[in-house]
C-alpha positions as CSV (number, residue, x, y, z in Angstrom):
1,M,42.4,-2.8,-60.2
2,R,42.0,-0.9,-63.4
3,S,41.1,2.8,-63.3
4,V,37.8,4.3,-64.2
5,K,37.2,7.6,-65.9
6,P,35.0,10.0,-64.0
7,G,31.4,9.8,-65.1
8,S,31.7,6.3,-66.5
9,S,30.5,3.2,-64.7
10,E,33.0,0.6,-63.5
11,F,30.3,-2.0,-64.0
12,G,29.1,-1.2,-67.5
13,N,26.0,-3.2,-68.2
14,D,25.7,-4.2,-64.5
15,A,22.2,-5.6,-64.7
16,A,23.3,-8.3,-67.2
17,I,26.5,-9.1,-65.4
18,L,25.5,-9.0,-61.7
19,K,21.8,-9.9,-61.8
20,T,22.2,-13.5,-60.9
21,V,24.7,-12.9,-58.1
22,V,23.1,-9.9,-56.3
23,E,19.3,-10.2,-56.9
24,H,18.9,-12.3,-53.7
25,A,21.2,-10.2,-51.5
26,H,19.6,-8.9,-48.3
27,E,22.0,-5.9,-48.0
28,G,21.8,-2.9,-50.3
29,L,25.0,-2.4,-52.4
30,V,26.0,1.0,-53.9
31,V,29.0,2.1,-55.8
32,Q,29.9,5.8,-55.7
33,D,32.7,7.9,-57.1
34,I,35.0,10.0,-54.8
35,Y,32.5,12.9,-55.0
36,G,29.6,10.7,-53.8
37,R,27.8,10.3,-57.1
38,I,26.1,7.0,-57.5
39,E,27.3,4.8,-60.4
40,W,25.4,1.6,-59.6
41,S,23.1,0.1,-57.0
42,N,21.5,-3.4,-56.6
43,P,17.8,-4.4,-56.2
44,A,18.1,-4.7,-52.4
45,Y,19.0,-1.0,-52.2
46,T,15.8,-0.2,-54.1
47,R,13.8,-2.4,-51.7
48,I,15.3,-0.6,-48.7
49,T,15.0,3.0,-49.9
50,G,12.2,2.8,-52.5
51,F,14.4,4.6,-55.1
52,T,15.1,2.8,-58.4
53,A,18.6,2.6,-59.9
54,D,17.6,4.9,-62.7
55,E,16.2,7.5,-60.3
56,I,19.4,7.8,-58.3
57,R,22.2,7.1,-60.8
58,G,24.5,10.2,-61.0
59,R,23.1,11.7,-57.8
60,R,24.5,11.8,-54.3
61,P,22.5,10.0,-51.6
62,Q,22.5,13.2,-49.5
63,E,20.2,14.8,-52.1
64,F,17.3,12.4,-51.6
65,I,17.8,10.2,-48.5
66,L,18.4,12.5,-45.6
67,P,15.6,13.4,-43.2
68,P,14.4,17.1,-43.3
69,D,16.3,18.1,-40.2
70,K,19.6,16.6,-41.6
71,Q,19.5,18.2,-45.1
72,L,22.7,19.6,-46.5
73,S,23.0,23.0,-48.0
74,P,23.6,23.3,-51.8
75,D,27.2,24.3,-51.2
76,E,27.8,21.3,-48.9
77,L,26.3,19.0,-51.5
78,E,28.3,20.6,-54.3
79,N,31.6,20.4,-52.3
80,F,31.1,16.9,-50.9
81,K,34.1,14.5,-51.3
82,F,34.9,11.3,-49.4
83,D,37.6,11.7,-46.8
84,L,39.7,8.7,-47.7
85,D,41.5,8.8,-44.3
86,K,38.1,8.3,-42.6
87,F,36.2,6.1,-45.1
88,S,38.7,3.2,-45.3
89,S,37.6,-0.3,-46.0
90,G,35.7,-1.8,-43.0
91,F,34.6,1.6,-41.7
92,K,31.0,1.5,-40.4
93,E,28.5,4.2,-39.8
94,L,24.9,4.2,-38.4
95,I,22.7,7.0,-39.8
96,Q,19.0,7.8,-40.0
97,N,17.7,8.0,-43.6
98,R,14.4,8.6,-45.3
99,R,12.7,6.3,-47.8
100,K,11.0,7.5,-51.0
101,N,7.6,7.4,-49.3
102,G,8.9,9.6,-46.5
103,E,9.3,6.9,-43.9
104,L,12.4,7.2,-41.7
105,F,14.7,4.2,-41.0
106,W,18.1,3.5,-39.5
107,N,20.7,2.6,-42.1
108,Q,23.9,0.6,-41.1
109,L,26.6,1.5,-43.7
110,T,29.8,-0.4,-44.2
111,F,32.4,1.1,-46.5
112,A,35.0,-0.5,-48.8
113,R,37.5,1.4,-50.9
114,I,38.5,0.4,-54.4
115,E,41.9,2.0,-54.9
116,S,43.0,3.4,-58.3
117,E,46.0,5.2,-59.7
118,T,44.5,8.6,-58.9
119,E,42.3,9.8,-56.1
120,D,39.6,11.0,-58.5
121,D,39.4,7.4,-59.9
122,T,38.9,5.9,-56.5
123,R,35.5,4.2,-55.9
124,M,33.6,3.5,-52.7
125,I,31.4,0.4,-52.2
126,I,28.8,0.8,-49.5
127,L,26.8,-2.0,-48.0
128,C,23.5,-0.8,-46.6
129,Q,21.4,-2.6,-44.0
130,D,18.1,-1.5,-42.6
131,V,18.6,-1.9,-38.8
132,T,15.6,0.2,-37.7
133,R,14.1,-2.6,-35.7
134,E,17.3,-3.1,-33.7
135,V,17.7,0.6,-33.0
136,E,14.2,0.9,-31.8
137,R,14.5,-2.1,-29.5
138,F,17.5,-0.5,-27.8
139,A,15.8,2.9,-27.4
140,E,15.0,2.4,-23.7
141,L,17.8,1.5,-21.3
142,E,15.7,-0.9,-19.2
143,E,14.3,-2.7,-22.2
144,T,17.9,-3.0,-23.5
145,R,19.0,-4.6,-20.3
146,K,16.1,-7.1,-20.2
147,R,16.6,-8.0,-23.9
148,L,20.3,-8.6,-23.4
149,K,19.7,-10.8,-20.4
150,F,17.0,-12.8,-22.3
151,Q,19.3,-13.1,-25.3
152,A,22.1,-14.4,-23.1
153,E,19.9,-17.1,-21.8
154,H,17.7,-17.9,-24.8
155,D,18.2,-18.9,-28.4
156,E,16.8,-16.1,-30.5
157,L,15.4,-18.4,-33.2
158,T,13.7,-21.1,-31.2
159,G,13.1,-19.5,-27.8
160,L,14.8,-22.4,-26.0
161,V,17.6,-21.6,-23.5
162,T,21.2,-21.5,-24.6
163,R,24.1,-23.9,-23.9
164,A,25.4,-21.5,-21.2
165,K,22.1,-21.4,-19.4
166,I,21.5,-25.2,-19.4
167,T,25.1,-25.8,-18.3
168,E,24.6,-23.5,-15.4
169,F,21.3,-25.2,-14.6
170,L,22.9,-28.6,-14.7
171,Q,25.7,-27.6,-12.4
172,E,23.2,-26.2,-9.8
173,H,21.1,-29.4,-9.8
174,L,24.1,-31.7,-9.7
175,S,25.4,-29.9,-6.7
176,A,22.0,-29.9,-5.0
177,G,21.4,-33.6,-5.6
178,R,24.6,-34.9,-4.2
179,A,23.4,-34.7,-0.6
180,D,20.3,-36.8,-1.1
181,G,21.5,-39.2,-3.8
182,H,19.1,-38.0,-6.5
183,H,19.5,-39.1,-10.1
184,I,19.6,-36.6,-13.0
185,G,18.8,-37.4,-16.6
186,L,20.2,-35.9,-19.8
187,L,19.0,-36.2,-23.4
188,L,21.1,-34.9,-26.3
189,L,19.3,-34.6,-29.6
190,D,20.7,-34.1,-33.1
191,L,18.5,-33.8,-36.3
192,D,19.2,-36.3,-39.0
193,H,20.3,-34.9,-42.4
194,F,19.2,-31.4,-41.4
195,K,22.0,-30.0,-43.6
196,D,20.2,-31.4,-46.7
197,I,17.2,-29.1,-46.0
198,N,19.4,-26.1,-45.6
199,D,21.3,-26.9,-48.8
200,S,18.3,-27.8,-50.9
201,H,15.7,-25.3,-49.7
202,G,17.6,-22.5,-48.0
203,H,18.1,-21.3,-44.5
204,S,14.6,-19.9,-44.1
205,A,13.2,-23.4,-44.5
206,G,15.8,-24.7,-42.1
207,D,14.9,-22.0,-39.5
208,A,11.2,-23.0,-39.8
209,V,12.1,-26.6,-39.1
210,L,14.2,-25.7,-36.1
211,R,11.3,-23.7,-34.6
212,H,9.0,-26.7,-35.3
213,V,11.5,-28.9,-33.4
214,A,11.6,-26.5,-30.5
215,G,7.8,-26.5,-30.2
216,I,7.8,-30.3,-30.0
217,L,10.5,-30.2,-27.3
218,K,8.5,-27.7,-25.2
219,T,5.3,-29.8,-25.6
220,V,6.8,-33.2,-24.8
221,V,9.2,-32.2,-22.1
222,G,6.8,-29.7,-20.4
223,D,7.7,-29.0,-16.8
224,L,9.7,-32.2,-16.4
225,G,13.0,-30.6,-17.5
226,L,14.7,-27.8,-19.3
227,A,15.3,-27.8,-23.1
228,A,18.1,-25.9,-24.8
229,R,19.4,-25.4,-28.3
230,I,23.2,-25.9,-28.0
231,G,24.2,-25.8,-31.7
232,G,23.0,-25.5,-35.2
233,D,20.6,-28.5,-35.1
234,E,21.7,-29.8,-31.7
235,F,19.4,-29.8,-28.6
236,M,19.8,-30.8,-25.0
237,V,17.2,-31.6,-22.3
238,A,18.0,-31.8,-18.6
239,F,15.5,-33.7,-16.4
240,F,15.8,-32.3,-12.9
241,K,12.8,-34.0,-11.2
242,P,13.2,-37.5,-9.9
243,V,13.4,-39.6,-13.1
244,E,13.8,-43.2,-13.9
245,R,15.3,-45.1,-16.9
246,A,11.9,-46.2,-18.2
247,Q,10.5,-42.6,-18.0
248,L,13.5,-41.2,-20.0
249,E,13.1,-43.9,-22.6
250,S,9.4,-43.1,-23.0
251,L,10.1,-39.4,-23.4
252,A,12.8,-40.1,-25.9
253,S,10.5,-42.4,-27.9
254,R,7.7,-39.7,-27.9
255,L,10.1,-37.1,-29.1
256,L,11.5,-39.2,-32.0
257,D,8.0,-40.3,-33.0
258,E,6.8,-36.7,-33.1
259,L,9.9,-35.5,-35.0
260,V,9.6,-38.1,-37.7
261,K,6.1,-36.8,-38.7
262,P,6.3,-34.5,-41.8
263,V,6.3,-30.8,-41.2
264,L,4.7,-28.3,-43.6
265,V,6.9,-25.3,-44.4
266,A,5.9,-22.8,-47.2
267,H,3.6,-25.3,-48.8
268,Q,6.3,-28.0,-48.8
269,R,6.4,-31.1,-46.7
270,F,9.7,-32.0,-45.0
271,K,10.3,-35.3,-43.3
272,I,12.8,-34.9,-40.6
273,G,14.1,-37.2,-37.9
274,A,16.5,-37.2,-35.1
275,S,18.9,-39.3,-33.0
276,A,19.3,-39.0,-29.3
277,G,21.8,-40.0,-26.6
278,L,20.5,-40.7,-23.0
279,V,22.4,-40.6,-19.7
280,L,21.0,-41.3,-16.2
281,A,23.4,-40.8,-13.4
282,E,23.5,-40.3,-9.6
283,C,24.4,-36.8,-8.8
284,S,27.0,-37.8,-6.3
285,K,28.9,-39.9,-8.8
286,V,29.3,-37.7,-11.8
287,G,30.8,-34.3,-12.6
288,L,29.3,-31.8,-15.1
289,E,31.8,-32.2,-17.9
290,E,31.8,-36.0,-17.6
291,F,28.0,-36.0,-17.6
292,I,27.7,-34.0,-20.8
293,N,30.5,-35.9,-22.4
294,C,28.7,-39.2,-21.7
295,G,25.6,-37.7,-23.5
296,D,27.8,-36.8,-26.5
297,I,29.2,-40.3,-26.7
298,A,25.7,-41.9,-26.5
299,L,24.4,-39.5,-29.3
300,Y,27.3,-40.4,-31.5
301,A,26.5,-44.1,-31.0
302,A,22.9,-43.5,-32.0
303,K,23.9,-41.7,-35.2
304,K,26.4,-44.4,-36.1
305,S,23.9,-47.2,-35.6
306,G,21.5,-45.9,-38.2
307,R,20.0,-42.7,-37.0
308,G,16.4,-42.2,-36.1
309,R,16.9,-43.9,-32.7
310,F,18.3,-43.3,-29.2
311,S,21.2,-44.9,-27.4
312,W,22.1,-45.1,-23.8
313,Y,25.6,-44.3,-22.6
314,T,27.4,-47.5,-21.6
315,E,30.8,-48.3,-20.3
316,A,31.5,-49.9,-23.8
317,L,30.8,-46.7,-25.4
318,G,33.1,-45.0,-23.0
319,A,35.8,-47.4,-23.9
320,A,35.3,-46.5,-27.6
321,Y,35.6,-42.9,-26.7
322,R,38.9,-43.6,-24.9
323,H,40.0,-45.4,-28.0
324,R,39.5,-42.2,-30.0
325,R,41.5,-40.3,-27.4
326,M,44.3,-42.8,-28.0
327,N,44.1,-42.0,-31.7
328,M,44.3,-38.3,-30.9
329,A,47.4,-39.1,-28.7
330,R,48.9,-40.9,-31.7
331,L,48.1,-38.0,-33.9
332,D,49.8,-35.7,-31.4
333,H,52.9,-37.9,-31.5
334,D,53.0,-37.9,-35.3
335,L,52.5,-34.1,-35.4
336,E,55.4,-33.7,-33.0
337,N,57.6,-35.8,-35.1
338,G,56.5,-34.6,-38.5
339,N,55.0,-38.0,-39.5
340,L,52.5,-36.6,-42.0
341,T,52.3,-37.0,-45.8
342,L,52.1,-34.1,-48.2
343,L,49.7,-34.4,-51.2
344,M,49.6,-32.0,-54.1
345,Q,47.0,-31.2,-56.8
346,P,47.9,-29.1,-59.9
347,Q,46.1,-26.0,-61.1
348,F,45.9,-25.7,-64.9
349,D,45.8,-22.5,-67.0
350,L,43.2,-22.9,-69.7
351,H,44.7,-20.2,-71.9
352,A,48.4,-21.0,-71.6
353,R,47.6,-24.8,-71.6
354,R,50.0,-25.6,-68.8
355,I,50.2,-26.3,-65.1
356,T,50.8,-23.1,-63.3
357,G,50.8,-24.2,-59.6
358,Y,50.0,-26.7,-57.0
359,E,47.7,-26.8,-54.0
360,V,49.2,-28.7,-51.1
361,S,47.5,-30.5,-48.2
362,A,48.9,-32.4,-45.2
363,H,47.5,-35.9,-44.6
364,W,47.8,-38.4,-41.7
365,L,47.9,-42.2,-41.8
366,H,44.8,-43.0,-39.7
367,P,45.1,-46.4,-38.0
368,S,42.0,-47.7,-39.7
369,E,40.9,-45.2,-42.3
370,G,44.1,-44.7,-44.3
371,L,45.4,-41.3,-45.4
372,V,43.0,-38.5,-44.2
373,D,43.2,-34.8,-43.8
374,P,43.5,-34.8,-40.0
375,R,41.6,-31.5,-39.7
376,T,38.4,-33.4,-40.6
377,L,38.8,-35.2,-37.3
378,L,39.3,-32.1,-35.3
379,S,37.2,-29.3,-33.9
380,N,37.8,-25.7,-35.1
381,Q,37.0,-24.5,-31.5
382,D,38.8,-27.2,-29.4
383,D,41.7,-28.3,-31.5
384,V,43.3,-25.0,-32.6
385,K,46.8,-26.1,-31.7
386,R,46.6,-29.4,-33.6
387,I,45.1,-27.6,-36.7
388,A,47.9,-25.1,-36.6
389,Q,50.5,-27.9,-36.5
390,V,48.9,-29.6,-39.5
391,E,48.8,-26.4,-41.5
392,K,52.4,-25.6,-40.6
393,Y,53.5,-28.9,-41.9
394,A,51.7,-28.3,-45.2
395,L,53.3,-24.8,-45.4
396,V,56.8,-25.9,-44.6
397,Q,56.8,-29.0,-46.8
398,G,54.9,-27.1,-49.5
399,F,57.7,-24.5,-49.8
400,S,60.3,-27.2,-49.9
401,E,58.6,-29.3,-52.6
402,M,57.8,-26.3,-54.7
403,G,61.4,-25.5,-54.9
404,R,62.0,-29.0,-56.3
405,L,59.2,-28.6,-58.8
406,L,60.6,-25.3,-60.0
407,E,63.8,-27.0,-60.9
408,A,62.0,-29.9,-62.5
409,S,59.7,-27.8,-64.6
410,G,61.9,-24.8,-65.4
411,T,58.8,-22.6,-65.3
412,P,57.3,-20.4,-62.5
413,L,54.8,-22.2,-60.3
414,R,52.5,-21.0,-57.6
415,L,52.0,-22.6,-54.2
416,T,48.5,-22.7,-52.7
417,V,47.9,-23.6,-49.1
418,D,44.5,-23.9,-47.4
419,L,44.8,-22.2,-44.0
420,T,42.4,-21.4,-41.2
421,A,42.4,-18.8,-38.4
422,A,44.4,-21.3,-36.3
423,S,47.4,-20.4,-38.4
424,L,46.6,-16.9,-39.5
425,N,46.0,-15.7,-35.9
426,D,49.3,-17.1,-34.7
427,P,51.6,-14.1,-33.9
428,E,54.6,-16.0,-35.3
429,F,53.0,-16.8,-38.6
430,M,54.4,-13.9,-40.6
431,A,57.9,-14.5,-39.3
432,L,57.6,-18.2,-40.4
433,L,56.7,-17.1,-43.9
434,V,59.6,-14.8,-44.2
435,H,61.9,-17.6,-42.9
436,L,60.5,-20.1,-45.4
437,C,61.0,-17.7,-48.3
438,E,64.6,-17.0,-47.3
439,D,65.4,-20.7,-46.7
440,T,63.9,-22.1,-49.9
441,G,64.3,-19.3,-52.3
442,F,60.6,-19.6,-53.2
443,P,59.2,-16.0,-53.7
444,M,56.5,-14.6,-51.5
445,T,54.7,-13.5,-54.6
446,G,54.3,-17.1,-55.6
447,L,52.2,-17.9,-52.5
448,T,48.4,-18.1,-52.4
449,I,46.6,-18.4,-49.0
450,E,43.2,-20.1,-49.4
451,L,40.3,-19.4,-47.0
452,D,37.2,-21.4,-46.5
453,P,34.3,-19.0,-45.9
454,A,32.3,-21.8,-44.1
455,I,34.7,-21.7,-41.1
456,V,36.3,-18.2,-41.2
457,D,34.3,-15.4,-39.6
458,F,35.9,-12.3,-41.3
459,E,33.7,-9.8,-39.5
460,A,34.3,-11.2,-36.0
461,C,38.0,-11.4,-36.2
462,T,39.9,-8.1,-36.6
463,S,43.3,-9.6,-36.2
464,L,42.6,-12.0,-39.0
465,K,41.7,-9.2,-41.3
466,N,44.9,-7.4,-40.3
467,T,46.9,-10.4,-41.1
468,L,45.3,-10.8,-44.5
469,E,46.1,-7.1,-45.3
470,D,49.7,-7.7,-44.2
471,L,49.9,-10.8,-46.5
472,K,48.7,-8.8,-49.5
473,A,51.1,-6.1,-48.7
474,I,54.1,-8.4,-49.1
475,G,52.8,-9.9,-52.4
476,C,50.7,-13.0,-51.3
477,R,47.4,-13.6,-53.0
478,I,44.3,-14.4,-51.0
479,A,41.9,-17.0,-52.4
480,L,38.2,-17.3,-51.3
481,D,37.5,-21.0,-51.5
482,K,34.2,-22.6,-52.7
483,F,32.8,-19.3,-53.9
484,G,29.1,-19.8,-54.9
485,S,28.4,-22.2,-52.1
486,L,25.7,-21.4,-49.5
487,Q,28.4,-20.2,-47.0
488,S,30.0,-17.6,-49.4
489,G,28.6,-14.2,-50.4
490,L,29.3,-10.8,-51.7
491,G,30.0,-9.4,-48.3
492,Q,32.9,-11.8,-47.9
493,L,34.6,-10.4,-51.0
494,I,35.0,-7.2,-49.1
495,E,35.6,-8.6,-45.7
496,S,38.3,-11.0,-46.8
497,G,40.1,-8.8,-49.2
498,A,40.4,-11.7,-51.6
499,N,41.9,-11.3,-55.1
500,L,41.2,-14.8,-56.3
501,L,37.9,-16.8,-56.3
502,K,37.7,-20.5,-56.4
503,I,34.4,-21.6,-57.8
504,S,32.7,-24.2,-55.7
505,P,32.7,-27.8,-56.9
506,S,29.0,-27.9,-56.2
507,L,28.5,-25.5,-59.2
508,V,30.8,-27.4,-61.5
509,T,29.3,-30.8,-60.8
510,D,26.2,-30.3,-62.9
511,L,27.6,-27.7,-65.3
512,E,26.7,-29.7,-68.4
513,T,23.0,-30.1,-67.5
514,S,22.1,-27.2,-65.2
515,I,21.4,-23.9,-67.0
516,D,21.0,-22.1,-63.6
517,K,24.4,-23.2,-62.4
518,R,25.9,-22.3,-65.8
519,H,24.4,-18.8,-65.5
520,L,25.7,-18.4,-61.9
521,V,29.2,-19.5,-62.9
522,E,29.2,-17.1,-65.8
523,A,28.0,-14.3,-63.4
524,I,30.8,-15.1,-61.0
525,I,33.4,-15.1,-63.7
526,N,32.1,-11.7,-65.0
527,L,32.0,-10.3,-61.5
528,A,35.6,-11.4,-60.9
529,G,36.6,-9.7,-64.2
530,K,35.1,-6.4,-63.0
531,F,37.2,-6.5,-59.9
532,D,40.3,-7.9,-61.6
533,Y,40.0,-11.2,-59.6
534,Q,41.5,-14.4,-61.0
535,V,39.1,-17.4,-61.1
536,V,39.9,-21.1,-60.5
537,A,37.1,-23.7,-61.0
538,L,37.3,-26.6,-58.5
539,G,36.2,-30.2,-59.0
540,V,36.6,-30.3,-62.8
541,E,36.4,-34.0,-63.7
542,R,35.1,-34.2,-67.3
543,P,36.2,-32.7,-70.6
544,E,32.8,-31.2,-71.1
545,Q,33.1,-29.2,-68.0
546,E,36.4,-27.8,-69.1
547,K,35.0,-26.8,-72.4
548,I,32.1,-24.9,-70.9
549,L,34.4,-23.2,-68.4
550,R,36.8,-22.2,-71.1
551,Q,33.9,-20.8,-73.2
552,L,32.6,-18.8,-70.1
553,G,36.0,-17.2,-69.7
554,C,37.3,-19.1,-66.7
555,G,41.1,-18.9,-66.5
556,H,42.1,-21.8,-64.4
557,I,40.8,-25.2,-63.4
558,Q,41.6,-27.8,-60.7
559,G,40.4,-31.3,-60.4
560,A,40.6,-35.0,-61.4
561,L,40.6,-34.0,-65.2
562,I,44.1,-32.7,-64.7
563,S,45.2,-34.9,-61.8
564,Q,44.1,-36.4,-58.6
565,W,46.0,-35.6,-55.4
566,V,49.5,-37.0,-55.8
567,S,52.7,-37.3,-53.8
568,P,55.5,-34.8,-54.4
569,R,57.5,-37.4,-56.3
570,E,54.5,-38.1,-58.6
571,A,54.0,-34.4,-59.0
572,E,57.6,-34.0,-60.1
573,I,57.1,-36.6,-62.9
574,H,53.6,-35.2,-63.7
575,V,54.7,-31.6,-64.2
576,R,57.4,-32.7,-66.7
577,E,55.3,-35.1,-68.7
578,F,51.8,-33.8,-68.5
579,V,50.1,-33.0,-71.8
580,F,46.5,-31.8,-71.8
581,E,44.4,-33.1,-74.7
582,S,41.8,-30.4,-75.6
583,H,38.3,-31.6,-76.3
């Protein structure tokens, strides 16, 4: 990170550079020098405090934001200086502040430190979040206890019960019904194409749709059963009263008929639908895990058969499920014996006009689908061991093949590997890296670890953050993948400690025709420049996209324009013979 002279702004013309990226941020963002003087703030900080950027630039927050009883003396203000031992990156502090209109509020502060050559040139980035409501809710101990209990049993967004609560409920009724031979019914519901609403219209529209669905569930189910939200757009209904097959089918039909009706959200009409899986079983003949698993299998069948309908669990469906288990057993065998295939895709330097590295990925020969990334068949929660094995193969083979490519090309090349918490949280991961470097001669400084923000919760996993810090300390680079997608944001830049941004293919796809996406890509590139991050644009397929990216200052590209994913042998030929024709 380059140093900044005291009194000058690290951001320069920040409104022009960061406007597109930060104008929709919910958290306030402030940059201060080591003595607490504000150099820059975003619009959200103004919305939270009431103070404009011009009013506070050059001042310390303690001069205007503290309540009357917390005011500092002139000497304390004058002598203020951040204690760098205390205010390290990730440090959090809850403090009561005062808005411009005099209103008091609770401010959750998260600190990040931008190191420089001298202490005076160090800068602090502070994320500010108004958490007044949460603090007030927890004011009384009894209210806190009740609220926590309610939250544990109910989904905050929809008011339906949680997965844990309905699972407990099912176990109780299965046990109670075994003595008298009662039947119990289960309906699993999944919204069709809900992701499209979130992607196209934002999470606020998606949340409104989920609340609408919950209302329909409560109305249709009534006191016949218990409805729960068990995932993002997944719901479950347990029918505990004596219930018959025809009754369950009637309820499922009513639900699907109601859900297919358009819903009005913020003056826009959305047409949603759903698929459902049904199970009816005698309590004495089924266990809880098997019962829910049968519902999952039936739901999957409904979605595969065209969506917008329901399917009953059958023995045939169970057989298909067992077939998948056989495929997983085959995958386990291939993982154990290293029967995977490594594919590689080059990264191209637009300025040097040469290939500078390769991203590697492990693929598996699926019995019916051909070569696939096996992680797409696996669950991040339930298949951690398998995912770690897949990634270990990519890492080990990637080091080996990059050694060959270094000899073939005669020029330095970087290795990029997409890893998840399954690998990074492994206590033996760092030792494996050291061994691979020693064994292959490939330098640690040539390795880039790529993280997908959609599946990595940086805030919730302290051990992961520690691992990333250790990786950076030994020379590895950290890349934040698909930056600019809905799952990524400014906060993840700080939480992940990334020093490389990979622009999402969703922004590159329409770069020639979408002015908004072009502006956003330009803003990301400029933001990266301010923090001295390298930028790689993903999914570049056409010469026109490359030309625009080069004009916007993007340094590297990756995609079909340079090469599709290839085998190591093809990569060895490609790196020697590739010539990029500029357009």
